[in-house]
CSV table of C-alpha atoms in Angstrom, one decimal:
chain,number,residue,atom,x,y,z
M,1,UNK,CA,57.7,167.4,56.1
M,2,UNK,CA,57.1,169.2,59.0
M,3,UNK,CA,54.2,168.1,61.9
M,4,UNK,CA,53.4,171.3,63.9
M,5,UNK,CA,51.0,170.7,67.2
M,6,UNK,CA,50.3,172.8,70.2
M,7,UNK,CA,48.6,170.4,72.6
M,8,UNK,CA,50.8,167.5,72.5
M,9,UNK,CA,51.3,164.9,69.7
M,10,UNK,CA,50.5,160.5,70.3
M,11,UNK,CA,51.6,158.4,67.5
M,12,UNK,CA,51.0,154.7,68.4
M,13,UNK,CA,53.5,153.4,65.9
M,14,UNK,CA,57.3,153.6,65.5
M,15,UNK,CA,58.3,157.0,64.5
M,16,UNK,CA,61.0,157.9,61.9
M,17,UNK,CA,62.3,161.5,61.3
M,18,UNK,CA,64.9,161.7,58.4
M,19,UNK,CA,65.1,165.8,57.6
M,20,UNK,CA,61.6,166.2,58.7
M,21,UNK,CA,60.5,168.5,61.8
M,22,UNK,CA,58.2,167.6,64.7
M,23,UNK,CA,57.1,170.8,66.5
M,24,UNK,CA,54.9,170.9,69.6
M,25,UNK,CA,54.2,172.7,72.6
M,26,UNK,CA,52.7,169.7,74.4
M,27,UNK,CA,54.1,166.2,75.2
M,28,UNK,CA,55.1,163.8,72.3
M,29,UNK,CA,54.2,160.5,72.7
M,30,UNK,CA,55.6,158.0,70.2
M,31,UNK,CA,56.4,154.2,70.1
M,32,UNK,CA,59.9,154.1,68.9
M,33,UNK,CA,61.1,157.4,67.7
M,34,UNK,CA,64.7,157.2,65.2
M,35,UNK,CA,65.9,160.7,64.5
M,36,UNK,CA,68.4,160.9,61.4
M,37,UNK,CA,70.1,164.1,61.9
M,38,UNK,CA,70.0,166.7,64.3
M,39,UNK,CA,67.4,166.4,67.4
M,40,UNK,CA,66.9,169.7,69.3
M,41,UNK,CA,65.3,170.0,72.6
M,42,UNK,CA,65.3,174.1,73.2
M,43,UNK,CA,66.4,175.7,76.5
M,44,UNK,CA,63.6,175.5,79.4
M,45,UNK,CA,62.1,172.2,77.8
M,46,UNK,CA,63.4,168.5,78.9
M,47,UNK,CA,64.1,165.2,77.6
M,48,UNK,CA,63.0,162.7,80.4
M,49,UNK,CA,63.8,158.8,79.6
M,50,UNK,CA,61.8,156.2,81.9
M,51,UNK,CA,59.0,158.5,83.1
M,52,UNK,CA,56.2,160.9,82.2
M,53,UNK,CA,57.4,164.0,83.6
M,54,UNK,CA,60.7,165.7,85.1
M,55,UNK,CA,61.5,165.0,89.1
M,56,UNK,CA,62.6,167.4,91.1
M,57,UNK,CA,65.9,166.3,92.3
M,58,UNK,CA,69.2,167.4,93.2
M,59,UNK,CA,69.7,171.7,92.9
M,60,UNK,CA,67.9,171.8,90.0
M,61,UNK,CA,65.5,170.8,87.3
M,62,UNK,CA,67.5,169.2,84.7
M,63,UNK,CA,67.1,169.1,81.0
M,64,UNK,CA,68.1,165.5,80.7
M,65,UNK,CA,66.6,163.2,83.0
M,66,UNK,CA,67.3,159.1,83.1
M,67,UNK,CA,64.8,158.0,85.4
M,68,UNK,CA,64.6,154.0,86.8
M,69,UNK,CA,62.0,152.7,89.0
M,70,UNK,CA,62.2,149.4,89.7
M,71,UNK,CA,64.0,147.1,92.1
M,72,UNK,CA,65.9,145.0,89.5
M,73,UNK,CA,69.4,145.6,88.3
M,74,UNK,CA,68.0,146.2,84.7
M,75,UNK,CA,65.5,149.1,85.6
M,76,UNK,CA,67.6,151.3,87.3
M,77,UNK,CA,68.7,154.7,85.9
M,78,UNK,CA,71.7,154.5,84.0
M,79,UNK,CA,73.9,155.5,81.1
M,80,UNK,CA,76.3,153.7,78.9
M,81,UNK,CA,78.9,155.4,76.9
M,82,UNK,CA,80.4,152.8,74.4
M,83,UNK,CA,83.0,153.0,71.6
M,84,UNK,CA,83.7,150.2,69.1
M,85,UNK,CA,86.9,151.1,67.2
M,86,UNK,CA,90.1,149.3,65.7
M,87,UNK,CA,92.3,152.0,67.9
M,88,UNK,CA,92.9,152.5,71.5
M,89,UNK,CA,90.5,155.6,71.7
M,90,UNK,CA,88.0,155.4,74.7
M,91,UNK,CA,84.3,156.3,75.1
M,92,UNK,CA,84.3,159.9,76.4
M,93,UNK,CA,81.9,162.2,78.9
M,94,UNK,CA,83.0,165.5,78.3
M,95,UNK,CA,82.7,168.8,80.2
M,96,UNK,CA,82.8,172.0,78.7
M,97,UNK,CA,83.0,175.9,80.2
M,98,UNK,CA,83.3,178.8,78.3
M,99,UNK,CA,82.5,182.3,79.2
M,100,UNK,CA,80.4,184.7,76.9
M,101,UNK,CA,77.8,183.7,74.4
M,102,UNK,CA,76.6,180.2,73.9
M,103,UNK,CA,79.5,178.5,71.3
M,104,UNK,CA,81.6,181.5,71.7
M,105,UNK,CA,85.1,180.8,72.3
M,106,UNK,CA,85.7,183.2,75.2
M,107,UNK,CA,88.4,182.3,77.8
M,108,UNK,CA,87.6,181.0,81.3
M,109,UNK,CA,89.2,182.9,84.1
M,110,UNK,CA,91.1,181.3,87.2
M,111,UNK,CA,88.7,180.3,89.7
M,112,UNK,CA,85.6,179.1,87.0
M,113,UNK,CA,84.2,175.9,87.8
M,114,UNK,CA,84.5,173.5,84.8
M,115,UNK,CA,82.6,170.4,85.7
M,116,UNK,CA,81.1,168.6,88.6
M,117,UNK,CA,79.7,165.0,89.4
M,118,UNK,CA,77.3,165.3,92.5
M,119,UNK,CA,75.5,162.6,94.4
M,120,UNK,CA,72.3,163.1,96.3
M,121,UNK,CA,70.3,160.8,98.3
M,122,UNK,CA,66.7,160.5,99.5
M,123,UNK,CA,66.5,162.1,103.3
M,124,UNK,CA,62.6,161.0,103.9
M,125,UNK,CA,61.7,164.7,102.9
M,126,UNK,CA,63.2,165.4,99.6
M,127,UNK,CA,65.8,164.6,96.7
M,128,UNK,CA,67.9,167.5,97.3
M,129,UNK,CA,70.3,166.8,100.0
M,130,UNK,CA,73.9,166.8,98.6
M,131,UNK,CA,76.0,163.9,99.8
M,132,UNK,CA,78.9,164.1,97.6
M,133,UNK,CA,80.7,165.6,94.8
M,134,UNK,CA,83.9,166.0,92.5
M,135,UNK,CA,84.8,169.1,90.9
M,136,UNK,CA,87.3,170.6,88.4
M,137,UNK,CA,88.6,174.4,89.3
M,138,UNK,CA,90.7,176.2,86.7
M,139,UNK,CA,93.2,177.9,88.8
M,140,UNK,CA,96.6,179.6,87.1
M,141,UNK,CA,97.3,181.1,84.0
M,142,UNK,CA,95.0,180.6,81.2
M,143,UNK,CA,96.1,180.8,77.4
M,144,UNK,CA,96.3,179.3,74.1
M,145,UNK,CA,96.3,175.4,74.7
M,146,UNK,CA,96.5,175.8,78.3
M,147,UNK,CA,93.8,175.4,81.4
M,148,UNK,CA,95.7,174.5,84.1
M,149,UNK,CA,93.2,173.2,87.3
M,150,UNK,CA,92.5,171.3,90.4
M,151,UNK,CA,90.6,168.3,91.4
M,152,UNK,CA,88.1,168.9,94.3
M,153,UNK,CA,86.6,165.7,96.4
M,154,UNK,CA,83.8,166.8,99.0
M,155,UNK,CA,82.0,164.4,101.3
M,156,UNK,CA,78.8,165.0,103.2
M,157,UNK,CA,79.3,165.3,106.9
M,158,UNK,CA,77.0,163.2,109.5
M,159,UNK,CA,75.8,166.4,110.9
M,160,UNK,CA,72.1,167.4,111.8
M,161,UNK,CA,72.2,169.0,108.4
M,162,UNK,CA,74.8,167.3,105.9
M,163,UNK,CA,77.5,170.0,105.5
M,164,UNK,CA,79.3,169.4,101.7
M,165,UNK,CA,83.2,169.3,103.1
M,166,UNK,CA,86.2,169.4,101.1
M,167,UNK,CA,88.2,166.3,101.8
M,168,UNK,CA,90.7,166.3,99.0
M,169,UNK,CA,92.4,168.4,96.5
M,170,UNK,CA,94.5,167.5,93.4
M,171,UNK,CA,96.1,170.9,92.6
M,172,UNK,CA,97.7,171.6,89.1
M,173,UNK,CA,101.2,170.8,90.4
M,174,UNK,CA,99.7,167.1,91.2
M,175,UNK,CA,100.1,167.7,94.9
M,176,UNK,CA,97.3,166.0,97.3
M,177,UNK,CA,96.0,168.1,100.3
M,178,UNK,CA,93.9,166.1,102.4
M,179,UNK,CA,91.6,167.7,104.7
M,180,UNK,CA,91.5,164.8,107.6
M,181,UNK,CA,94.2,162.1,108.6
M,182,UNK,CA,95.6,159.8,106.5
M,183,UNK,CA,95.1,155.8,108.0
M,184,UNK,CA,97.7,152.9,106.2
M,185,UNK,CA,96.5,149.8,107.3
M,186,UNK,CA,99.5,147.7,109.1
M,187,UNK,CA,98.9,145.2,106.2
M,188,UNK,CA,100.0,147.7,103.3
M,189,UNK,CA,102.9,149.2,105.4
């Protein structure tokens, strides 16, 4: 069946959805919720776990937020990827970049950013100060079965306004370029 609500929906007990649909323009509050099939959160809306509202942090208002609010190790915001299988295949976290319409198989071009991990820290004013990042950028000739790339590692400087500065690049020829000096401790020589 279909449940449609314009003001928000509250369900005190567990909610199980098979081929059913719930549409609400307000909040959906439920006990345990199980979705068997496709769960859809449309563009511009969000799934927030661990809190009652989105938190503005980083450089955007993301559509998925996992928020921890306690001092203990079991209440921090975290993601677990697991795979249990009788082969050597791992769990993966995938980034995908394409050009054109959503879902279209349109070629990227050299210089497109393919994915980025970012770390932010609360500076006493906001939660939007970038401290470090790792990004992947396409380079070289893009073609069928061929997307060469470079990895770029950025760190925040200790300046009056933190500046994100490229510290290391690993290019598609497996060359490493360091922005600063390399120190090798005497015990490792």
